[in-house]
XYZ file of C-alpha atoms in Angstrom:
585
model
C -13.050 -18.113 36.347
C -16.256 -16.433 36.304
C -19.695 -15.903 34.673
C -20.047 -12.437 33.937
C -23.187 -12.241 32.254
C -26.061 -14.716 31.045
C -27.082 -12.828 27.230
C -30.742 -13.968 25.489
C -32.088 -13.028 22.669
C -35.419 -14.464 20.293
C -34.804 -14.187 16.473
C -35.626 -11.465 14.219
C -35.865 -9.703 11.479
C -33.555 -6.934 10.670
C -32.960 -4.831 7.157
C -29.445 -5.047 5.791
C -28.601 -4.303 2.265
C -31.974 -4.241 1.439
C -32.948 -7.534 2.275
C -34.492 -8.887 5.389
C -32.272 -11.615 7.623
C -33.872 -13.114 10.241
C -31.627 -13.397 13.331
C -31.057 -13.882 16.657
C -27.551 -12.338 16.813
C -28.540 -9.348 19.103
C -28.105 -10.676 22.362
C -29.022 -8.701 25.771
C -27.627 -9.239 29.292
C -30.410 -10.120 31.817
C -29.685 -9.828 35.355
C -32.062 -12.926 36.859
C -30.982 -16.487 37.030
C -31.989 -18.502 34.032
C -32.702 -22.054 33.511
C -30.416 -23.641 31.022
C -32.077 -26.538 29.243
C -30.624 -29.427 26.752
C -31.593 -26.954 23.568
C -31.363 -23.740 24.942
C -31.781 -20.916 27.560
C -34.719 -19.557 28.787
C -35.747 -16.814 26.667
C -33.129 -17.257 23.949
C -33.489 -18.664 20.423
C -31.568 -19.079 17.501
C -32.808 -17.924 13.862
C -30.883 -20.436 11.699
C -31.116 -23.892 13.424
C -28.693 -25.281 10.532
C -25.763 -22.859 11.342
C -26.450 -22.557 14.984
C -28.442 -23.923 17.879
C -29.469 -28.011 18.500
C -27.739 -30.628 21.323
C -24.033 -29.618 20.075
C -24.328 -25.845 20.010
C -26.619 -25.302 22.953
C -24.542 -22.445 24.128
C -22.201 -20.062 22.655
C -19.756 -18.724 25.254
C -17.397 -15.901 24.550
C -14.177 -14.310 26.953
C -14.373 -10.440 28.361
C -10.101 -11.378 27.728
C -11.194 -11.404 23.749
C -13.449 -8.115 24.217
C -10.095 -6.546 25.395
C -8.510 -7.737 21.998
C -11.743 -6.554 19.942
C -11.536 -2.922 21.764
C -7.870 -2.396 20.928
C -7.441 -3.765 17.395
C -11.010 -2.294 16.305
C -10.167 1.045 17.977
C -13.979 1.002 19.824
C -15.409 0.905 23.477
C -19.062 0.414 22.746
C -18.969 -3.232 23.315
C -21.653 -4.189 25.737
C -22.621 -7.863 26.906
C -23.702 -10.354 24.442
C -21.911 -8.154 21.715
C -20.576 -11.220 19.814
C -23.881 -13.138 20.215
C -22.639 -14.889 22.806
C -24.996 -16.853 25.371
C -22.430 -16.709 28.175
C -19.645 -13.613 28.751
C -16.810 -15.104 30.986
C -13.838 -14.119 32.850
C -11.171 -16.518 32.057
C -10.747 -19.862 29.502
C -9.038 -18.474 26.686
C -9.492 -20.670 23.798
C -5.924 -21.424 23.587
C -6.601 -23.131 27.286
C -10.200 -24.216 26.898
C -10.042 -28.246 25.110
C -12.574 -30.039 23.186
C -14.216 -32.447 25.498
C -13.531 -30.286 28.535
C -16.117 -30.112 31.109
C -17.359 -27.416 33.453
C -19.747 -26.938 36.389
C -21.415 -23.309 36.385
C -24.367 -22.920 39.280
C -26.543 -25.923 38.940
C -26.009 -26.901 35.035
C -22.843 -28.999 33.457
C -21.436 -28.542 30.378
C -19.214 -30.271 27.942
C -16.986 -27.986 25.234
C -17.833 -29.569 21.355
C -16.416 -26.880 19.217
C -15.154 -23.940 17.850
C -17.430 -21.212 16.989
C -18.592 -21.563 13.191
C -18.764 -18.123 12.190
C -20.753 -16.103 9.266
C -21.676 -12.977 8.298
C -24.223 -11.983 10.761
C -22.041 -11.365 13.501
C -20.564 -8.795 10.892
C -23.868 -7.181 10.871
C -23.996 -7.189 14.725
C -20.111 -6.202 14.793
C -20.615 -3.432 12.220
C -17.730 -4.980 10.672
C -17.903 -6.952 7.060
C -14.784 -8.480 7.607
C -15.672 -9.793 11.237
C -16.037 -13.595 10.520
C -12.920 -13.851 8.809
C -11.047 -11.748 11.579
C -12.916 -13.810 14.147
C -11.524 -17.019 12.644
C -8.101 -16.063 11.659
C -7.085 -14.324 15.314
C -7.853 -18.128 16.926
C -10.205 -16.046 18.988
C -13.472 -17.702 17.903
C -15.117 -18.571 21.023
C -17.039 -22.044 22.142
C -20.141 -23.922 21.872
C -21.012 -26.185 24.755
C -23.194 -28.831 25.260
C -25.609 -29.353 28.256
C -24.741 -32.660 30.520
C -27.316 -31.656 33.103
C -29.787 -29.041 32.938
C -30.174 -25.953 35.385
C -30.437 -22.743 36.845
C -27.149 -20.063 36.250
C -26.630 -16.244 36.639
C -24.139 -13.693 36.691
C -21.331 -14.006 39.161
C -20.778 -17.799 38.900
C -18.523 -19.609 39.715
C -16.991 -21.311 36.660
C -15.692 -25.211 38.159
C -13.619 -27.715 36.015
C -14.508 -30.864 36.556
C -12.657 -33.092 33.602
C -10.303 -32.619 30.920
C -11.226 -33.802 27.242
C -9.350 -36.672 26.274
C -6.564 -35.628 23.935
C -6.241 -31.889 25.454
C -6.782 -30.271 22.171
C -7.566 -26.683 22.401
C -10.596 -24.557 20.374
C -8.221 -22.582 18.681
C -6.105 -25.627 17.987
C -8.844 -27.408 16.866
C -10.484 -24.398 15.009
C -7.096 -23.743 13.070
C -7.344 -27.351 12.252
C -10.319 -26.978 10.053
C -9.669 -23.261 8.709
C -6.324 -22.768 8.231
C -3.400 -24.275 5.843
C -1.194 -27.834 7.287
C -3.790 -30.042 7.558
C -1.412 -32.716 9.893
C -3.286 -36.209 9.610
C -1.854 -36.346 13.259
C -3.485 -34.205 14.460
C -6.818 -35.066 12.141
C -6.649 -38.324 14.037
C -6.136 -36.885 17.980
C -9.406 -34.278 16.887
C -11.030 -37.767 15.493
C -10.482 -39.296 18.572
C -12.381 -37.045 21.071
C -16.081 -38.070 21.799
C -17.170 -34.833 22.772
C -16.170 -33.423 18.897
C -19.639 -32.695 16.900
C -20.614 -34.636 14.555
C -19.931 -31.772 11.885
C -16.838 -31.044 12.288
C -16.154 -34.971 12.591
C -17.166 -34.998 9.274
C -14.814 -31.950 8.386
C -11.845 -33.864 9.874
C -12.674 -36.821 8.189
C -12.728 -35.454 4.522
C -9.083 -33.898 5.462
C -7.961 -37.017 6.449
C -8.986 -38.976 3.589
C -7.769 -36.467 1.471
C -4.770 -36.703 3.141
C -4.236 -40.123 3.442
C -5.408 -40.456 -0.661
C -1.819 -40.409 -2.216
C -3.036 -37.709 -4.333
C -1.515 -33.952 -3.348
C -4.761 -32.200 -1.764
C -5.904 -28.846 -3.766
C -8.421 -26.968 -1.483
C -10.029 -27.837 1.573
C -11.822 -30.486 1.547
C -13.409 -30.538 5.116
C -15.159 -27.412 3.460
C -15.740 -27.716 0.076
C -15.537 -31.642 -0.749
C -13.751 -31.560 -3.925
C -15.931 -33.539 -6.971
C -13.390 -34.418 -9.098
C -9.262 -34.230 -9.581
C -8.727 -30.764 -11.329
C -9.818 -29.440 -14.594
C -6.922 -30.881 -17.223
C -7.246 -27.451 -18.814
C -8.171 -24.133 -18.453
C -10.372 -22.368 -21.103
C -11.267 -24.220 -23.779
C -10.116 -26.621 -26.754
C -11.080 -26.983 -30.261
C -12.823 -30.123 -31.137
C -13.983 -31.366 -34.368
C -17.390 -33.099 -34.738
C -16.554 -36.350 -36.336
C -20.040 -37.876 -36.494
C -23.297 -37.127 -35.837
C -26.199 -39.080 -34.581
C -30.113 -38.952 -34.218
C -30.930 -40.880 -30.788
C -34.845 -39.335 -31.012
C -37.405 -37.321 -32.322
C -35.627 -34.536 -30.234
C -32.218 -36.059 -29.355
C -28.791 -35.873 -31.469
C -25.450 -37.173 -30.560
C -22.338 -35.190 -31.386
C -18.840 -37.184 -31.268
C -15.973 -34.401 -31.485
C -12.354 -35.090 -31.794
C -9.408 -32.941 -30.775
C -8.147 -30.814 -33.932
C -4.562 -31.297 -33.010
C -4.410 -34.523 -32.502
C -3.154 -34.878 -29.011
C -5.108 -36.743 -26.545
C -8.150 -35.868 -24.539
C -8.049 -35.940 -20.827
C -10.102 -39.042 -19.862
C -13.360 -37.918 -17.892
C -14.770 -39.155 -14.986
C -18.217 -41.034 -15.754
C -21.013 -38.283 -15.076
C -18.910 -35.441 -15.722
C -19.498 -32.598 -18.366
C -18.256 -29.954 -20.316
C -19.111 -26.770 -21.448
C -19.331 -25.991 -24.581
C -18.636 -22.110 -26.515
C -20.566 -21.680 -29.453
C -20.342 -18.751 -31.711
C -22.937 -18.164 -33.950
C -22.620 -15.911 -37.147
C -24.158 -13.513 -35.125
C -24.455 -12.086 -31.260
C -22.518 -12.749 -28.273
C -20.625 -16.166 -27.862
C -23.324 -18.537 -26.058
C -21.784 -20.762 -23.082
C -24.044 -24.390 -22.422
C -23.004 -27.171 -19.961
C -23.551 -30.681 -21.521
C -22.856 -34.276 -19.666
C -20.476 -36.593 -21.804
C -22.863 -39.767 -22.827
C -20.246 -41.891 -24.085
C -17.915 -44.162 -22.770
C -15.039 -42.296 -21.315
C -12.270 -42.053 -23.903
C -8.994 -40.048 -24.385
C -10.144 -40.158 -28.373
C -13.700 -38.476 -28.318
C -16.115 -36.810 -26.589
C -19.233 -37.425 -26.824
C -22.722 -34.967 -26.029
C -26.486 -35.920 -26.684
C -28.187 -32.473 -27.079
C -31.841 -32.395 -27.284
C -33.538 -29.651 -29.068
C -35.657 -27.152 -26.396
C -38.333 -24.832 -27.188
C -36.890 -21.230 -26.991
C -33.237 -23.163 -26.855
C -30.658 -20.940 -28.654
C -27.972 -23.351 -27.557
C -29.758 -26.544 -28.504
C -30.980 -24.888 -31.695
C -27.653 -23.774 -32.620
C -26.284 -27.433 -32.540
C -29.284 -29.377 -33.705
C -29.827 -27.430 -36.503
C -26.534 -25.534 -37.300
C -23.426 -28.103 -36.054
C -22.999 -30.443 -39.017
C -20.258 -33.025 -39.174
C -16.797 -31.135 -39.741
C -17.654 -28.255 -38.072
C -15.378 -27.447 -35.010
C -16.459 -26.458 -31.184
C -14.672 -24.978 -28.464
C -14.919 -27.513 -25.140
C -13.990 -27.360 -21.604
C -12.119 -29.813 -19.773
C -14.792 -32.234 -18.170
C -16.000 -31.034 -14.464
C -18.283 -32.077 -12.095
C -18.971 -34.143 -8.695
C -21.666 -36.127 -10.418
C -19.271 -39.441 -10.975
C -19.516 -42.931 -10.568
C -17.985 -44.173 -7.193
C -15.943 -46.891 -7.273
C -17.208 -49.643 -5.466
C -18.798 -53.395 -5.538
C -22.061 -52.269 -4.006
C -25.305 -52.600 -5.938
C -25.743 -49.165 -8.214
C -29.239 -47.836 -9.275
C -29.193 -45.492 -12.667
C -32.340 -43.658 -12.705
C -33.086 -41.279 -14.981
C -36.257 -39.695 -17.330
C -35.359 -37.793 -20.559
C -32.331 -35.939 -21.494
C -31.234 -36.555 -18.154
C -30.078 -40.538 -19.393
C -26.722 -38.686 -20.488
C -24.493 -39.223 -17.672
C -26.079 -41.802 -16.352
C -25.287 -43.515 -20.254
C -21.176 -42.590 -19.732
C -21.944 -44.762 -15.946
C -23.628 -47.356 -17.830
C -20.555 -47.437 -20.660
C -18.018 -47.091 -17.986
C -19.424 -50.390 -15.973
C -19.658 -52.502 -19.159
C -16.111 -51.872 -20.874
C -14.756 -52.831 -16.949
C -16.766 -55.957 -17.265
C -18.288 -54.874 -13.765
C -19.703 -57.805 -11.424
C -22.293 -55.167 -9.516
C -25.600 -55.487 -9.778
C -27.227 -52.848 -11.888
C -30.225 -51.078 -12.045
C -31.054 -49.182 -15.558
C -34.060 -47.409 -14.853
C -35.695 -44.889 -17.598
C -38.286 -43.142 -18.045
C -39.503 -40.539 -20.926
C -43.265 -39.964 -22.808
C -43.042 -42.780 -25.638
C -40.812 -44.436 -27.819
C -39.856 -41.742 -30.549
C -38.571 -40.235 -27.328
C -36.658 -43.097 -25.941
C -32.970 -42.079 -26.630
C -30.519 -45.038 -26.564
C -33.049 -47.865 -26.403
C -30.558 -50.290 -28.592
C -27.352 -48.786 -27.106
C -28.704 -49.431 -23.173
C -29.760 -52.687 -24.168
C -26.659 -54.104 -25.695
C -25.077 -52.532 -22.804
C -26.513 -54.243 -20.060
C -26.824 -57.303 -21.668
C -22.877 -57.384 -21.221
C -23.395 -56.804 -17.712
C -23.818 -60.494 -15.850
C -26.019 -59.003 -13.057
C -27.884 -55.915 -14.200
C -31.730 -55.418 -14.543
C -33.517 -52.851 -16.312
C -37.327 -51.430 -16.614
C -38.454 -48.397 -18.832
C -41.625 -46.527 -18.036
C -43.538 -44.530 -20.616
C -46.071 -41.528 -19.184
C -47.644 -41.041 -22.185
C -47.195 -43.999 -24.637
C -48.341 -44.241 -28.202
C -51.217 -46.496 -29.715
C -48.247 -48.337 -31.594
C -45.630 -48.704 -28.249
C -45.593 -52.134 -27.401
C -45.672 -52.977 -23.777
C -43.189 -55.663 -22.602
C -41.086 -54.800 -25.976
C -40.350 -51.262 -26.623
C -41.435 -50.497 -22.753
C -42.404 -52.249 -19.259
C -45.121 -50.397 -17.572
C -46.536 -46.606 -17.692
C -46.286 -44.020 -15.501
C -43.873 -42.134 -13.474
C -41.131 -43.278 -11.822
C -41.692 -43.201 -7.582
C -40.614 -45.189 -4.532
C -43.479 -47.306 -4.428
C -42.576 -48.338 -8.232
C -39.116 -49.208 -6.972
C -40.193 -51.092 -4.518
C -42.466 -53.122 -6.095
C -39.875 -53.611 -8.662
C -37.517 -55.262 -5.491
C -34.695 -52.463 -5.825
C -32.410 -52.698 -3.092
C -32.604 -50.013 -0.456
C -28.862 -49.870 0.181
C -28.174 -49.254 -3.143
C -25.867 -46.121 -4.610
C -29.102 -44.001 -6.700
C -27.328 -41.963 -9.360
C -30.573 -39.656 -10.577
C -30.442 -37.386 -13.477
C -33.930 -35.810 -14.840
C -36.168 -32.537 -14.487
C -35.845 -30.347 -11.297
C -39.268 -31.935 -9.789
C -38.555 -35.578 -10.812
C -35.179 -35.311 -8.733
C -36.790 -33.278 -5.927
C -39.829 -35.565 -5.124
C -37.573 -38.612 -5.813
C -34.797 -37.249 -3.423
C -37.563 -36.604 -0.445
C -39.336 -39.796 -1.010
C -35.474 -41.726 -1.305
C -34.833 -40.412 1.815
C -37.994 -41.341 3.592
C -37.847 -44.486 2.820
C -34.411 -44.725 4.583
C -31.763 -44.585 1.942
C -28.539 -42.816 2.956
C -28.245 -39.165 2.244
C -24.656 -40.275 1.407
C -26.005 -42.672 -1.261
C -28.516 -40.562 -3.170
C -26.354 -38.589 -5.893
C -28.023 -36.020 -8.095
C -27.373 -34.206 -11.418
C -29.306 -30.917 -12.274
C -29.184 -28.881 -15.626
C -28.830 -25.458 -15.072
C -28.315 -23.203 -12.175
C -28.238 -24.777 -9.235
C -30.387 -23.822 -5.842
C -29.667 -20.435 -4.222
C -28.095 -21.123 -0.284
C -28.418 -17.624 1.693
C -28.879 -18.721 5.438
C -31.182 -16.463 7.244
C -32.466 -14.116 4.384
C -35.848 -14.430 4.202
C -38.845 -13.092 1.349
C -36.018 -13.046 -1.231
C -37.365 -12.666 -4.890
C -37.074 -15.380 -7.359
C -35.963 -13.685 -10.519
C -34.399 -15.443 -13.319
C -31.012 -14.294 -14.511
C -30.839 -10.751 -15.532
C -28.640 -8.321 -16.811
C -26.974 -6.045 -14.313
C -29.279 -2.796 -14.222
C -29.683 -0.104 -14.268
C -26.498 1.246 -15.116
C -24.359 -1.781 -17.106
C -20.600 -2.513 -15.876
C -17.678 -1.580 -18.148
C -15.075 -3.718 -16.470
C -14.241 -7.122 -18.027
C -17.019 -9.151 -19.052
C -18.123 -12.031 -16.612
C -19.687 -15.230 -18.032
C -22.046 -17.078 -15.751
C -22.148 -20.895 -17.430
C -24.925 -22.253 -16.482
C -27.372 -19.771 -16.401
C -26.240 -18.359 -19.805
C -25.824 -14.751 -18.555
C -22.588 -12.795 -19.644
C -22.677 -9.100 -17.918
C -19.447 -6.691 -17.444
C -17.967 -6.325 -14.262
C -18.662 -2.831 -12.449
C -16.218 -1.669 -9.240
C -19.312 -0.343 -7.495
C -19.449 -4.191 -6.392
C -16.751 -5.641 -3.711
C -17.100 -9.331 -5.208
C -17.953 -11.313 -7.972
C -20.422 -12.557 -5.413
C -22.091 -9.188 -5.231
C -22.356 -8.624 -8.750
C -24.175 -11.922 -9.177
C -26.490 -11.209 -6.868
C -27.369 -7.791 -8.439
C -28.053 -9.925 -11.658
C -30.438 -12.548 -9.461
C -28.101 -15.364 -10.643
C -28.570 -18.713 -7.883
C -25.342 -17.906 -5.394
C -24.711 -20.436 -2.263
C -22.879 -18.135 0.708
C -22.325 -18.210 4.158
C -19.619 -16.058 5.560
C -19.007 -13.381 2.672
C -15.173 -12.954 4.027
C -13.368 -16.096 2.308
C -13.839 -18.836 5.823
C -16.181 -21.354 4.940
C -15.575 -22.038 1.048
C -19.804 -21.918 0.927
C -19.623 -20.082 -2.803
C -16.300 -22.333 -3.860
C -17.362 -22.464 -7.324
C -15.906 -23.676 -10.835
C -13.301 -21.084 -12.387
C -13.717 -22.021 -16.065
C -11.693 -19.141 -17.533
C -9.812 -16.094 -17.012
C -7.822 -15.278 -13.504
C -8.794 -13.502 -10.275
C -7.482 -11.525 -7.541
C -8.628 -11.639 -3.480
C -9.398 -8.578 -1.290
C -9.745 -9.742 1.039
C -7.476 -12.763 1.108
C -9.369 -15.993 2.162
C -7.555 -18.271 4.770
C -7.242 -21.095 2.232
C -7.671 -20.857 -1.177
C -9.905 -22.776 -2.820
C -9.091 -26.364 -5.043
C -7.373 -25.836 -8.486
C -9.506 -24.622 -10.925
C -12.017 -23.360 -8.857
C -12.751 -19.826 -7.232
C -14.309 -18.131 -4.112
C -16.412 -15.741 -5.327
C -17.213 -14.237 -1.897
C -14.205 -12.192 -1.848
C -12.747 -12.004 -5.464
C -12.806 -9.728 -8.345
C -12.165 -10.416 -11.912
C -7.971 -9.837 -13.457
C -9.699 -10.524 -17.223
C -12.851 -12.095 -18.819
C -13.983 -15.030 -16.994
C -16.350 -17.912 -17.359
C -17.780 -18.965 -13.929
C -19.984 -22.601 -13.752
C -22.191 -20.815 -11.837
């Protein structure tokens, strides 16, 4: 066993598809000795520090055995060290021999194996090959990180020394099919758990799996990638619902109670969750909104609290048009924003509009009689815009240990403070913590996009749990593209300049339908091209990054990924449409 070649490389920036990634995937041989320290190499980098690099992934080491494999089955012999953006090229330790928590000597530094390579789609770029990740993962030939024990100098030519054996003998590709690929064995979820040298993200891969596993309920998915929100969708497309009463909660606020038209029961949502609703107006296209159920959770009804937006077709449409009688097409509910079940202390904080799932929580805790202590925490501009004052009130006071404090920015000369409000202002940490709220609380927030994003920073600086801070946002979500850098921010668009003429493709949530065109290899592609917010990482169907809601219509996979994705839901990565669809995207 042997160290053929020490490969560095700083990040950069490189063009690909038009865009500019910033890298450090090109990795050169250097023939000195190099000084391998607790982070890195000497002269190496990496250009995403949350996909790569820190104490766990120090060093990426890669087999000349696997180069063999690469030549043949890719039909090249161009490869040249650090080809796979590998730190160390080896002789030897195949990942079917190599174990998590294994432990080598190499010149004057020590290492200790932590995991499996995490691949993505820049080593396609470096590879010339789209597919590469995928291949990478699927062939169990996905390489090793390694940790460093003790810091020093190596070079080319040596001597690779085994000096322990991880504890439960698990190999990387054992471990790596573990995570990636189908039969999940809770067995074997438990040996990986059970291994000190394991990172703590995939740890917290194996975990979810086992959970799942252990839950009683049959698994969908994979949820060490793609934690699944809820159970699955109790229908696909939508339902017909007639609005049995309507309801003014504001000056800008009304409440729409719908009933199924054929009389058979509702599938009882999950407190927080929503639907989406298809409205067809008289005239134009068929509009698609998302809105959170804000009653209490009920087989019967469904409740939605729409309030009317400048410029808001949707919320025009039903505050002006919908009138009791009139029927609407619904989803099944969706969504990860829920109420955990729990005895812990649970903080409901939300301004405007955003009180609506945060009112199904509030219903759900008072018909169970809960004994938790309860935070209702509101805020909005005055009191013809307080929705649900009188419901939240007669609410909590059902509740034996909740509190409650509404905030008013901009309060009228006839609000009364201590009656129809508490203090004004904005809701912050230093508010909460004058008001004595309890830092090791569960924080459901609901509100505008820079309520939740200062209160989410300023939560977690003040020490509250990531795990414990759970958000709701209206509309699309944040774009996740890892590595590509100067990327426009362009609202949703339609595909230009030459429209699609393939089925049509319905993005929910940021209200953009568009036809499908083949020029694109994925739905992923095609929303790209129409700038709507995408999350990706590998592009090949691996790391169930763009796992996304699959509201209606059907799919097919080229290519195929190596699990699918949880009921009801898609990969859009490395799918294309079979008919129409609605994405919640």
């Amino acid at each position: 066993m042997q160290l053929l070649s020490v490969n560095v490389g700083l990040p950069q920036n490189i063009t690909w598809r038009g865009r500019t990634v910033h890298s450090a995937v090109w990795k050169t041989s250097v023939q000195d000795r190099r000084m391998v320290r607790r982070l890195n190499i000497d002269g190496d980098g990496q250009g995403d520090l949350i996909g790569h690099g820190g104490e766990q992934r120090a060093v990426f080491v890669y087999q000349i055995e696997s180069y063999h494999y690469w030549e043949a089955r890719l039909r090249r012999n161009n490869f040249t060290y650090g080809q796979f953006g590998e730190n160390f090229t080896i002789e030897g330790l195949s990942d079917d021999e190599v174990c998590i928590g294994d432990r080598y000597r190499i010149g004057g530094a020590l290492f200790e194996v932590t995991q499996p390579r995490v691949t993505c789609y820049r080593v396609g770029i470096r590879m010339d090959e789209p597919q590469m990740a995928a291949l990478l993962t699927s062939s169990g030939k996905p390489g090793f990180y390694v940790r460093v024990l003790e810091e020093g100098v190596v070079g080319a030519g040596d001597e690779i020394i085994k000096v322990a054996d991880g504890p439960e003998h698990m190999s990387v590709a054992t471990v790596n099919a573990l995570l990636y690929l189908p039969g999940h064995s809770a067995g074997e979820l438990k040996r990986a758990l059970r291994i000190p040298a394991l990172s703590p993200g995939w740890r917290a891969s194996f975990l979810a799996l086992l959970q799942a596993e252990q839950s009683g309920n049959p698994m969908t998915g994979n949820p060490g990638l793609a934690p699944p929100g809820s159970p699955p969708p109790a229908w696909t497309g939508f339902r017909p619902l007639r609005v049995a009463q309507r309801k003014s909660e504001s000056s800008s606020v009304v409440s729409f109670e719908s009933e199924p038209v054929d009389g058979r029961s509702l599938a009882v949502p999950l407190p927080g969750q929503f639907i989406i609703l298809r409205l067809q107006p008289r005239q134009g296209a068929p509009l698609l909104r998302c809105y959170s159920l804000s009653g209490s959770p009920s087989s019967d009804c469904y409740r939605i609290s729409v309030k009317l937006e400048p410029n808001g077709i949707g919320s025009a449409y039903l505050n002006t048009k919908t009138m009791v009688g009139d029927v609407l097409e619904a989803s099944a509910p969706r969504g990860s924003f829920t109420l955990r079940p729990d005895s812990g202390t649970v903080v409901l904080l939300s301004a405007g509009i955003g009180a609506t799932p945060v009112m199904a929580m509030l219903h759900a805790l008072a018909s169970e009689h809960s004994q938790r202590e309860v935070w209702w925490l509101f805020g909005t501009r005055n009191k013809r815009d307080h929705s649900f004052a009188q419901e939240s009130r007669v609410l909590l006071e059902t509740l034996p240990h909740s509190r409650s404090h509404i905030q008013y920015s901009r309060p009228d000369v006839d609000d009364r403070l201590g009656s129809d409000y508490n203090s004004p202002g904005r809701f912050d940490v230093t508010a909460l913590k004058k008001l004595g709220v309890p830092r090791d609380a569960d924080f459901y927030l609901c509100g505008p996009t820079g309520f939740l994003e200062d209160l989410v920073s300023d939560l977690a600086s003040w020490g509250v749990p990531v795990g414990h801070i759970h958000t709701e946002l209206f509309g699309p979500g944040k774009s996740s593209t890892p590595g590509v850098v100067n990327a426009p921010h362009r609202p949703p668009h339609q595909l230009a300049p030459v429209p699609g003429t393939g089925p049509r493709v319905s993005f929910a949530r940021s209200g953009l339908t568009t036809r499908w065109s083949p020029a694109f290899h994925s739905l992923l592609e095609l929303a790209e091209a129409c700038d709507v917010p995408v999350k990706w990482s590998c592009r090949t169907g691996v790391c169930h990054s763009c796992e996304s809601g699959l509201i209606a219509g059907s799919v097919s996979y080229d290519p195929k990924p190596l699990e699918p994705p949880a009921d009801g839901n898609l990969l859009i990565c490395c799918s294309q449409p079979l008919s129409d669809l609605i994405i919640d995207l």
